[in-house]
Coordinates of C-alpha atoms in Angstrom, one line a residue:
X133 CA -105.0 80.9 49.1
X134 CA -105.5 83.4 52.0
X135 CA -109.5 82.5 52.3
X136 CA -111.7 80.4 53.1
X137 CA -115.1 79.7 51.7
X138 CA -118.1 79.8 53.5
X139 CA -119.3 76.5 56.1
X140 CA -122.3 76.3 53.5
X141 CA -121.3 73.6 51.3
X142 CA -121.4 75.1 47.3
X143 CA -121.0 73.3 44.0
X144 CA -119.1 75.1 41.2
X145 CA -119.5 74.0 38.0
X146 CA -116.3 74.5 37.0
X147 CA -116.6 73.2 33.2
X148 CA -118.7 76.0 31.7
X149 CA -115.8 78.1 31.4
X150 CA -118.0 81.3 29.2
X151 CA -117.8 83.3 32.2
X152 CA -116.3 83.3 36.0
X153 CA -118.0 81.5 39.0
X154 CA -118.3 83.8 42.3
X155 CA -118.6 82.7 45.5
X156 CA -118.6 84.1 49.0
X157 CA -115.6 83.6 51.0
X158 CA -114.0 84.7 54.3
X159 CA -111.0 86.9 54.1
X160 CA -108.3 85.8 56.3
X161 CA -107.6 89.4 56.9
X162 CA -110.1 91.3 58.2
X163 CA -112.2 88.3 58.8
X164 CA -115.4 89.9 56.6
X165 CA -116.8 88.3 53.3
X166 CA -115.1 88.7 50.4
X167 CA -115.6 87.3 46.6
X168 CA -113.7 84.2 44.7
X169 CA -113.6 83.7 41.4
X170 CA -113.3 81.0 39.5
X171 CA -112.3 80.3 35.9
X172 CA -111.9 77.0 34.0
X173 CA -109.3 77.8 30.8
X174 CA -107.2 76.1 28.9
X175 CA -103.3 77.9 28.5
X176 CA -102.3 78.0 24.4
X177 CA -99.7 74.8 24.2
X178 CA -100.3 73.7 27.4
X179 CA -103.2 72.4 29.6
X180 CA -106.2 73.2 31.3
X181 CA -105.6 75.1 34.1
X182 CA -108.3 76.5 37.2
X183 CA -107.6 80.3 38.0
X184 CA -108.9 81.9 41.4
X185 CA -109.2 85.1 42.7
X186 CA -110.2 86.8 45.8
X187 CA -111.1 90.3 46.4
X188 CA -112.2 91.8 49.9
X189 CA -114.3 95.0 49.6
X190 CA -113.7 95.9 53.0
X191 CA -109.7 95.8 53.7
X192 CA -109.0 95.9 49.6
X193 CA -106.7 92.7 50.0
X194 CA -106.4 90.7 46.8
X195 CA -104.9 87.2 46.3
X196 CA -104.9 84.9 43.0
X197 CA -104.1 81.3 42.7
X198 CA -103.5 78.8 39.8
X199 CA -104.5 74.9 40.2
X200 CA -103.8 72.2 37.3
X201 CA -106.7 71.2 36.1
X202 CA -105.9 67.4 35.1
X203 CA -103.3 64.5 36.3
X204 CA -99.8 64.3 36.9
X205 CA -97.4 63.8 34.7
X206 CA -95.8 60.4 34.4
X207 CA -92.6 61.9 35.0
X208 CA -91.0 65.1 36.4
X209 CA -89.6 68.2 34.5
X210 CA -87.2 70.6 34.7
X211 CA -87.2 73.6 32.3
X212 CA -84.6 76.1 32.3
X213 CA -84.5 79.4 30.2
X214 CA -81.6 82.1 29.5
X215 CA -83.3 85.2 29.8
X216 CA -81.8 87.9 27.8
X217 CA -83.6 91.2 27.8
X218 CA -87.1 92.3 28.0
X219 CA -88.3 90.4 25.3
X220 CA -88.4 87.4 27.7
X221 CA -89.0 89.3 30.7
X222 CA -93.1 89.0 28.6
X223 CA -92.9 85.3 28.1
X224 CA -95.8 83.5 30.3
X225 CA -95.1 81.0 32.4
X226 CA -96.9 78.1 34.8
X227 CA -95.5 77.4 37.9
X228 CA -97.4 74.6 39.7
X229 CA -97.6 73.8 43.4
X230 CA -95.3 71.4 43.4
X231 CA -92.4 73.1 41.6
X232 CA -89.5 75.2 43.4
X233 CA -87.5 77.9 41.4
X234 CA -83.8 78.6 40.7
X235 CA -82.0 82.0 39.7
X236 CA -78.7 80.1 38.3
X237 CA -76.3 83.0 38.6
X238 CA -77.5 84.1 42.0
X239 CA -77.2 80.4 43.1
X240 CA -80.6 81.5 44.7
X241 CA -83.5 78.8 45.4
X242 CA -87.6 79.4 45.9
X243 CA -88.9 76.1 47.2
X244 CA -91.7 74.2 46.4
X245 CA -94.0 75.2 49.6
X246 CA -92.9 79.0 49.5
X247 CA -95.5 80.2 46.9
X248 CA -98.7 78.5 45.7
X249 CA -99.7 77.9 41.8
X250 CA -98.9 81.0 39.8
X251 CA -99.8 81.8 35.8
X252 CA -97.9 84.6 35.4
X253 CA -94.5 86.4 33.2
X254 CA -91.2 86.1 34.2
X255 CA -91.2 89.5 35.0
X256 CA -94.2 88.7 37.4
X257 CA -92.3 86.0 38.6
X258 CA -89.2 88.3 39.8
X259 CA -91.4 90.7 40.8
X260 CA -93.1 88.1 43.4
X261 CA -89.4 87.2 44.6
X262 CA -88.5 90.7 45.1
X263 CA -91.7 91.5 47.6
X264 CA -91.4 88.4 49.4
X265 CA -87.3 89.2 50.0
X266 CA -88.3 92.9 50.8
X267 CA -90.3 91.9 53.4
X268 CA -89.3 92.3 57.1
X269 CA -86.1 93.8 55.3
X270 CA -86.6 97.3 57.7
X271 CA -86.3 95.2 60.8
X272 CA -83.7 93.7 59.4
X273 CA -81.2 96.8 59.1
X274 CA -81.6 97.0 63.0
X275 CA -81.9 93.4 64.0
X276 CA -79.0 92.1 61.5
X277 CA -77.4 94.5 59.2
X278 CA -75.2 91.6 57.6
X279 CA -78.0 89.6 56.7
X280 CA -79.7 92.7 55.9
X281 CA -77.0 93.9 53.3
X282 CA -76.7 90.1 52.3
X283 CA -80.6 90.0 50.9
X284 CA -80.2 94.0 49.7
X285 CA -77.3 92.5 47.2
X286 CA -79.6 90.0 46.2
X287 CA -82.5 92.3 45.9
X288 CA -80.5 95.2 44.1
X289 CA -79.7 92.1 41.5
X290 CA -82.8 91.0 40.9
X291 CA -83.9 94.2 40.1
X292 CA -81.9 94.3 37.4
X293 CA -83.2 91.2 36.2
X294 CA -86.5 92.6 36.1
X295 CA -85.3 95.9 34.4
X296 CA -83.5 93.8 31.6
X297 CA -80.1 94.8 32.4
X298 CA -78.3 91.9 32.9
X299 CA -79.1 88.1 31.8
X300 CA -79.7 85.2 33.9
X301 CA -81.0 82.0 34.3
X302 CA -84.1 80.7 35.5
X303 CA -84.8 77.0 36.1
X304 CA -88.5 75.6 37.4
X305 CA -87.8 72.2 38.9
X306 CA -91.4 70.4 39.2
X307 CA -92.4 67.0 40.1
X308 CA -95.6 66.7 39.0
X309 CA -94.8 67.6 35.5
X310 CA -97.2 70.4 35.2
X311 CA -94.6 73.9 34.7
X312 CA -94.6 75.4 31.4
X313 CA -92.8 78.8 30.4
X314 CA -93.5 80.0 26.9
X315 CA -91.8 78.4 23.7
X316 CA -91.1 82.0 21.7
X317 CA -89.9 79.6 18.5
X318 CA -93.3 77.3 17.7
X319 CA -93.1 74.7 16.2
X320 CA -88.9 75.1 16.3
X321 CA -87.0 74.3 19.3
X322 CA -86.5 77.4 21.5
X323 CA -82.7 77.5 21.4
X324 CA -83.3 79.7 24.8
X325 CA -85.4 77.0 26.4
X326 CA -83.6 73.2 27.9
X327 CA -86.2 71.1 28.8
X328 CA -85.5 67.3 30.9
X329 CA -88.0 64.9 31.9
X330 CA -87.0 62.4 35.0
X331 CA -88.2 59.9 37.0
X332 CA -89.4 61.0 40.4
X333 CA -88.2 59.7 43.5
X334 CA -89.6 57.9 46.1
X335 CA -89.6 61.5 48.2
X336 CA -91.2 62.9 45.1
X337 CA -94.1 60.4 44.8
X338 CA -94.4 60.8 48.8
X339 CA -94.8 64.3 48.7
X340 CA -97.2 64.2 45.5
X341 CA -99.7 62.1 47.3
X342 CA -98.5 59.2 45.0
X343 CA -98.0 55.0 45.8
X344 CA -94.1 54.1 46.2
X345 CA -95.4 50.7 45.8
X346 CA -94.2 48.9 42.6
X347 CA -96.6 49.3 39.6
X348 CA -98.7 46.6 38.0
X349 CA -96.7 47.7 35.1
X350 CA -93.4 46.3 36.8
X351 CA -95.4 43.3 38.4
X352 CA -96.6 42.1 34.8
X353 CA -93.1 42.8 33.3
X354 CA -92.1 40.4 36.3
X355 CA -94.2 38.2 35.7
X356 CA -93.2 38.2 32.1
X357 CA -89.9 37.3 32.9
X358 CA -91.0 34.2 34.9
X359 CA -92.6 33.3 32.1
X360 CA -89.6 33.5 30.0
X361 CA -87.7 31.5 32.6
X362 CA -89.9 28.5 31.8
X363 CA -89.0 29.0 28.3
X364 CA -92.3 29.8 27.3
X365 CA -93.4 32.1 24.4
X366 CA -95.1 35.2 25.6
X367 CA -98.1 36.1 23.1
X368 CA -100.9 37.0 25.3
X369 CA -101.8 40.7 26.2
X370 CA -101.4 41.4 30.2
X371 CA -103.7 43.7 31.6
X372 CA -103.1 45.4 34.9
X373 CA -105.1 48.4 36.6
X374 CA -104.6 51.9 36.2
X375 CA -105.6 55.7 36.2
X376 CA -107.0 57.5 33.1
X377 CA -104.9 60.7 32.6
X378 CA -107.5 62.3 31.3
X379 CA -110.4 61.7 33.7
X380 CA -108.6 60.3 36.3
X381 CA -111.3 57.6 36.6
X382 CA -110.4 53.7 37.5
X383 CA -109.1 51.8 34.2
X384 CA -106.8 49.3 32.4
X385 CA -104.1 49.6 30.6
X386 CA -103.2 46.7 28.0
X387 CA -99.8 45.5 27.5
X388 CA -98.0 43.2 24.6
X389 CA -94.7 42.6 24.1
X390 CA -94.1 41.6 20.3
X391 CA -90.8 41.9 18.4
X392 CA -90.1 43.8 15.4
X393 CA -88.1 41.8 12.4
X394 CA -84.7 43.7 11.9
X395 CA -84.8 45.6 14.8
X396 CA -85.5 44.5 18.5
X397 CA -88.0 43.7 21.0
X398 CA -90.6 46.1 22.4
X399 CA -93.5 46.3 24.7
X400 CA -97.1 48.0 23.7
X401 CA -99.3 49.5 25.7
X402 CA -103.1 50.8 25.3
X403 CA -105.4 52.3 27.7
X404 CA -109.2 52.8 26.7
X405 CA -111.0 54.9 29.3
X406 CA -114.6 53.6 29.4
X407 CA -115.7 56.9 31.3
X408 CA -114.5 59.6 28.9
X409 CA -113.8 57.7 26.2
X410 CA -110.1 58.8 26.4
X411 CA -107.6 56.4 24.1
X412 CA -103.7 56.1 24.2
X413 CA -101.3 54.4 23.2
X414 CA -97.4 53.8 24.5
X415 CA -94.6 51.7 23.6
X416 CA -91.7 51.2 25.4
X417 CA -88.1 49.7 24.1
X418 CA -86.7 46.3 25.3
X419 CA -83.3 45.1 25.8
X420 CA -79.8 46.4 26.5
X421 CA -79.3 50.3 26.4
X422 CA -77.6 50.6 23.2
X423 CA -73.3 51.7 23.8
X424 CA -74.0 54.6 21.1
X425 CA -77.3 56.8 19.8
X426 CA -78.7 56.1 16.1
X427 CA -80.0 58.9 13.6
X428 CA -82.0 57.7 10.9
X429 CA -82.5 59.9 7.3
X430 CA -85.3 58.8 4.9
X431 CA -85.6 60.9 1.8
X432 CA -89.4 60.4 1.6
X433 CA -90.4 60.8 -2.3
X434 CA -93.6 59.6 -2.7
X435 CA -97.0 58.8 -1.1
X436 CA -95.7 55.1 -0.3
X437 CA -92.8 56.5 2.2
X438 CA -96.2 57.7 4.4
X439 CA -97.0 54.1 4.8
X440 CA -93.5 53.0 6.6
X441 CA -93.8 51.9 10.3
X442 CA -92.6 53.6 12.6
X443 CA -91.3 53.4 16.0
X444 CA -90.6 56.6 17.6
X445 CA -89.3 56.2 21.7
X446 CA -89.5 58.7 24.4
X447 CA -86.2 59.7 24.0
X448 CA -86.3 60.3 20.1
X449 CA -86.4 63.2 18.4
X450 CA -88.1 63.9 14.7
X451 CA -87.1 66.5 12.3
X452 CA -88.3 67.5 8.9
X453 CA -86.2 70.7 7.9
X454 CA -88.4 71.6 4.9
X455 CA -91.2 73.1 7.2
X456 CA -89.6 73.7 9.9
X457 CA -91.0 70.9 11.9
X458 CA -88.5 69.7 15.2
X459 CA -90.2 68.1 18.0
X460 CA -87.2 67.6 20.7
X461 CA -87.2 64.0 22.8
X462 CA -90.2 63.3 24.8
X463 CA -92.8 64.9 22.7
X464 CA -95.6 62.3 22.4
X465 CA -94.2 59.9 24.2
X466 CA -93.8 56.2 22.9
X467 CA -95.4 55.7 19.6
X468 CA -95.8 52.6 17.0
X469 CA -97.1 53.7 14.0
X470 CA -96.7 54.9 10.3
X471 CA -95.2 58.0 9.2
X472 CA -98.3 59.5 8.2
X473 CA -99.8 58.4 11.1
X474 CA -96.9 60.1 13.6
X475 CA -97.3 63.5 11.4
X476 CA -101.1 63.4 12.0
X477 CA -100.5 63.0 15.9
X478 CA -98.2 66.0 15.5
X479 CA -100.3 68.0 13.6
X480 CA -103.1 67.4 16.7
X481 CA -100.7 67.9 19.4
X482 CA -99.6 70.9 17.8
X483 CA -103.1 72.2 16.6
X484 CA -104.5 72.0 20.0
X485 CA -101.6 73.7 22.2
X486 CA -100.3 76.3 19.6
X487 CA -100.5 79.7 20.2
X488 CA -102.8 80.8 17.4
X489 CA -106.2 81.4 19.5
X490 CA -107.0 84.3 22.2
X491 CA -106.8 87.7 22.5
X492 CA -103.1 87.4 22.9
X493 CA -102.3 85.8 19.5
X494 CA -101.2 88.3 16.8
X495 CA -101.9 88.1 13.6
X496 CA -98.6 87.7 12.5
X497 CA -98.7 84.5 14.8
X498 CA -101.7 83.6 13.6
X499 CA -101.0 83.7 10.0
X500 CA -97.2 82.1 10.7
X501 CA -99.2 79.2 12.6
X502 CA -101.9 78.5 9.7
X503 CA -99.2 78.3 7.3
X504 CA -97.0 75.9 9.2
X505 CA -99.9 73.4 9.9
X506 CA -100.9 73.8 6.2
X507 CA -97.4 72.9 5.2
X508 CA -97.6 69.6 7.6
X509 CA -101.3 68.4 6.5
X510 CA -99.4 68.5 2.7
X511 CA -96.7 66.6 3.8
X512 CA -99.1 64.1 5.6
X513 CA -101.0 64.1 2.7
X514 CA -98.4 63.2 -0.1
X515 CA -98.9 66.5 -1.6
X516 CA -95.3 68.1 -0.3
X517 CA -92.5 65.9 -1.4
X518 CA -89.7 65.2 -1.2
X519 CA -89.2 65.9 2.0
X520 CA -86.3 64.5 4.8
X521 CA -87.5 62.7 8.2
X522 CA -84.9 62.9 10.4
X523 CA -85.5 60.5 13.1
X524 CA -82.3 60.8 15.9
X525 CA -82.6 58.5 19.1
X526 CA -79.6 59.0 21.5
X527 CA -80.3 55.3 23.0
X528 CA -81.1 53.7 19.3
X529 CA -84.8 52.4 20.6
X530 CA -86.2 54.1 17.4
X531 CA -87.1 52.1 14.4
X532 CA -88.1 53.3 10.6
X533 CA -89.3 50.2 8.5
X534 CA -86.8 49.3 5.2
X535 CA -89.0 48.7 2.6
X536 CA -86.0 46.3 0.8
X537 CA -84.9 44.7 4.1
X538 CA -82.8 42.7 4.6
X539 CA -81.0 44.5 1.9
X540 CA -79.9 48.6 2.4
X541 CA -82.7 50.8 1.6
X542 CA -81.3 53.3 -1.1
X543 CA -83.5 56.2 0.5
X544 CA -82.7 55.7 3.8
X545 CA -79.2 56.7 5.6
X546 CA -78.1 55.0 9.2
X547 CA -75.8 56.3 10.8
X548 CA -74.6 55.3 14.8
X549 CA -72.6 57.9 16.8
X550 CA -71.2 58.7 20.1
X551 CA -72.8 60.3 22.8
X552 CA -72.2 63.5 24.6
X553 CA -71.2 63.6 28.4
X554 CA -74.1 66.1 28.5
X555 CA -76.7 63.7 26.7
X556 CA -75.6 60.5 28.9
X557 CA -76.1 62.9 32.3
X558 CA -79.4 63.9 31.0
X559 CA -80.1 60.3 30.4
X560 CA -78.8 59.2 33.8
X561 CA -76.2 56.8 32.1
X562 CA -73.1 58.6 33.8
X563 CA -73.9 57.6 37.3
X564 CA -74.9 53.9 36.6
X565 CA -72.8 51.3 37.0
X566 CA -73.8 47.5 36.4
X567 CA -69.9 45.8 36.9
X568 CA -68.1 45.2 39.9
X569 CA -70.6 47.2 42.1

């Protein structure tokens, strides 16, 4: 941000978020006192977010800044959208410090360090890549007229972009986890939007202010498999120290490994924040990665169906075409649960990011939105069935309990099947190799 507050120290309290906090600050242009303010919000389906903006009343130069208001993600992102017209020209968007931004067609890059935070459109977004391109574009034509006509292509493009002409792609590519641009098909998948979650790389932790060193996590998994070399039985629960994602304050995460009849072995984990109070819980799949994915199909038909366990992995996906519902892999996370239990963590997740509060919210949205989350507190409830659960795990980690097991389960359809190139390159399978390396 182009100021700087004053030497004075001042405290904002940055969590009564009724109305802006203003403070003095110095403008880096004229070098006379201008005005920051600050708001603590929360963006519909996605996070809480700090927005800043400085004004100077005596040169008139204006900035704004957006800073994520809570943790890192556990992993990185990248989100990619096909933009079409102007319809998606309006769709909002996060870009966070951390993330750079790619125009596909154009083969054209905005790294991570050229622009701060932004909430803004897409339009906005192209219209901040078009200025900063623009610039020094006069002294250009006489310094360097190839690179001059070079950028002026580029430019003349981009325009079109912004004008809805011609389609493109746009891909935000952020380590931290903490980009967003708008889903336009909540609670469907946007067909328009591809979103990937990876693990960051050392570089990536480096440059996040984040330790390379190997997690407690790993260290207790280690220590696990000692364990198992002496051919003893793991039961106990390891505890090893950790961040709450919420509060950010010292705590400990608790981990189990336990194995499932009929299925495979898996690890739990559960963090209780003794600061905030915050509570989650994760679990993670054991064992070989599975030669081909698994979709599983229960035809749920009455309230007992709602009390099946459930494993759903980060890589699942969960389906229930009768309302609509489709969460894509990585929503949630790890879970071990029941059914009704998994709908009830949807219905929250869903309830609190949806875009059915604000002055931007339509009716129409609004309406479309209570209607939906009626339809899944039905289904939760046992008052909405039959309905189909569609649980489909490219790497087979997910688990649905059979009520007859060992025999078949006459509501309940298995079914294995191969896996794309595409789906193996998003799951980093393609490049790994464990024989004759």
């Amino acid at each position: 941000m182009a100021d700087k507050t004053a030497a004075e120290p001042i405290f904002v309290d940055l969590h009564d978020n009724s109305k802006p906090t203003e403070i003095e600050s110095l403008c880096m242009k004229c070098e006379q006192m201008g005005t920051t303010r600050f708001l603590f919000t929360k963006i519909p389906h996605f996070k809480e977010v700090i927005v800043m903006a400085f004004e100077c009343p005596h040169c008139g130069f204006r900035n704004n800044e957006l800073q994520s208001a809570g943790a890192f993600n556990e992993k990185g992102q990248t989100v990619s959208c096909k933009v079409n017209g102007k319809d998606d020209l309006d769709r909002q968007l996060v870009k966070s410090d951390f993330a750079s931004v790619k125009f596909e067609e154009l083969d054209m890059e905005i790294p991570a360090n050229n622009r701060r935070g932004l909430l803004t459109t897409v339009e906005g977004l192209l219209g901040n890549a078009i200025d900063d391109l623009d610039q020094g574009q006069a002294v250009r034509k006489h310094m360097d007229e190839d690179l001059y006509n070079k950028i002026k292509v580029i430019i003349d493009t981009m325009e079109s972009y912004r004008e809805g002409k011609q389609s493109f792609t746009m891909t935000i590519d952020d380590p931290s986890g903490n980009s967003y641009i708008e889903n336009r098909c909540l609670p469907a998948q946007d067909p328009q939007l591809t979103l990937r979650w990876y693990i960051r790389t050392p570089e990536q932790n480096t440059a996040l202010g984040l330790s390379n060193d190997q997690s407690a996590a790993d260290q207790a998994l280690a220590a696990r498999g000692a364990a198992d070399d002496d051919d003893e039985e793991v039961s106990e629960v390891l505890t090893f120290p950790a961040n709450c994602s919420n509060c950010n304050a010292p705590s400990e995460t608790n981990m189990h490994v336990m194995d499932i009849p009929h299925f495979k072995e898996v690890v739990i984990m559960a963090t209780n924040c003794e600061h905030c109070g915050y509570k989650n819980n994760e679990v993670k799949a054991g064992g070989a990665i599975s030669p081909k994915g698994k979709r599983i199909t229960l035809k749920m038909t009455d309230a007992e169906d709602l009390s099946r366990d459930i494993l759903k992995s980060e890589t699942c996906g969960l389906s229930i075409p009768e309302i609509n519902l489709e969460l894509t892999p990585g929503t949630l996370g790890g879970r071990f649960t029941t059914v009704e239990g998994l709908l009830r963590q949807v219905h929250t997740e869903l309830e609190e990011r949806a875009f059915s509060h604000g002055d931007s919210t339509s009716e129409e949205a609004k309406a479309k939105w209570t209607s939906f989350l009626t339809d899944l507190d039905q289904v939760a409830d046992g008052q909405r069935l039959p309905v189909t659960l569609v649980v489909d795990d490219p790497l087979a980690n997910s688990y649905l309990q059979n009520l007859y097991a060992p025999d078949d389960d006459p509501e309940m359809t298995i079914e294995e099947y191969e896996r794309s190139f595409e789906t193996n390159e998003d799951l980093g399978l393609n490049d790994m190799k464990t024989e004759n390396y």
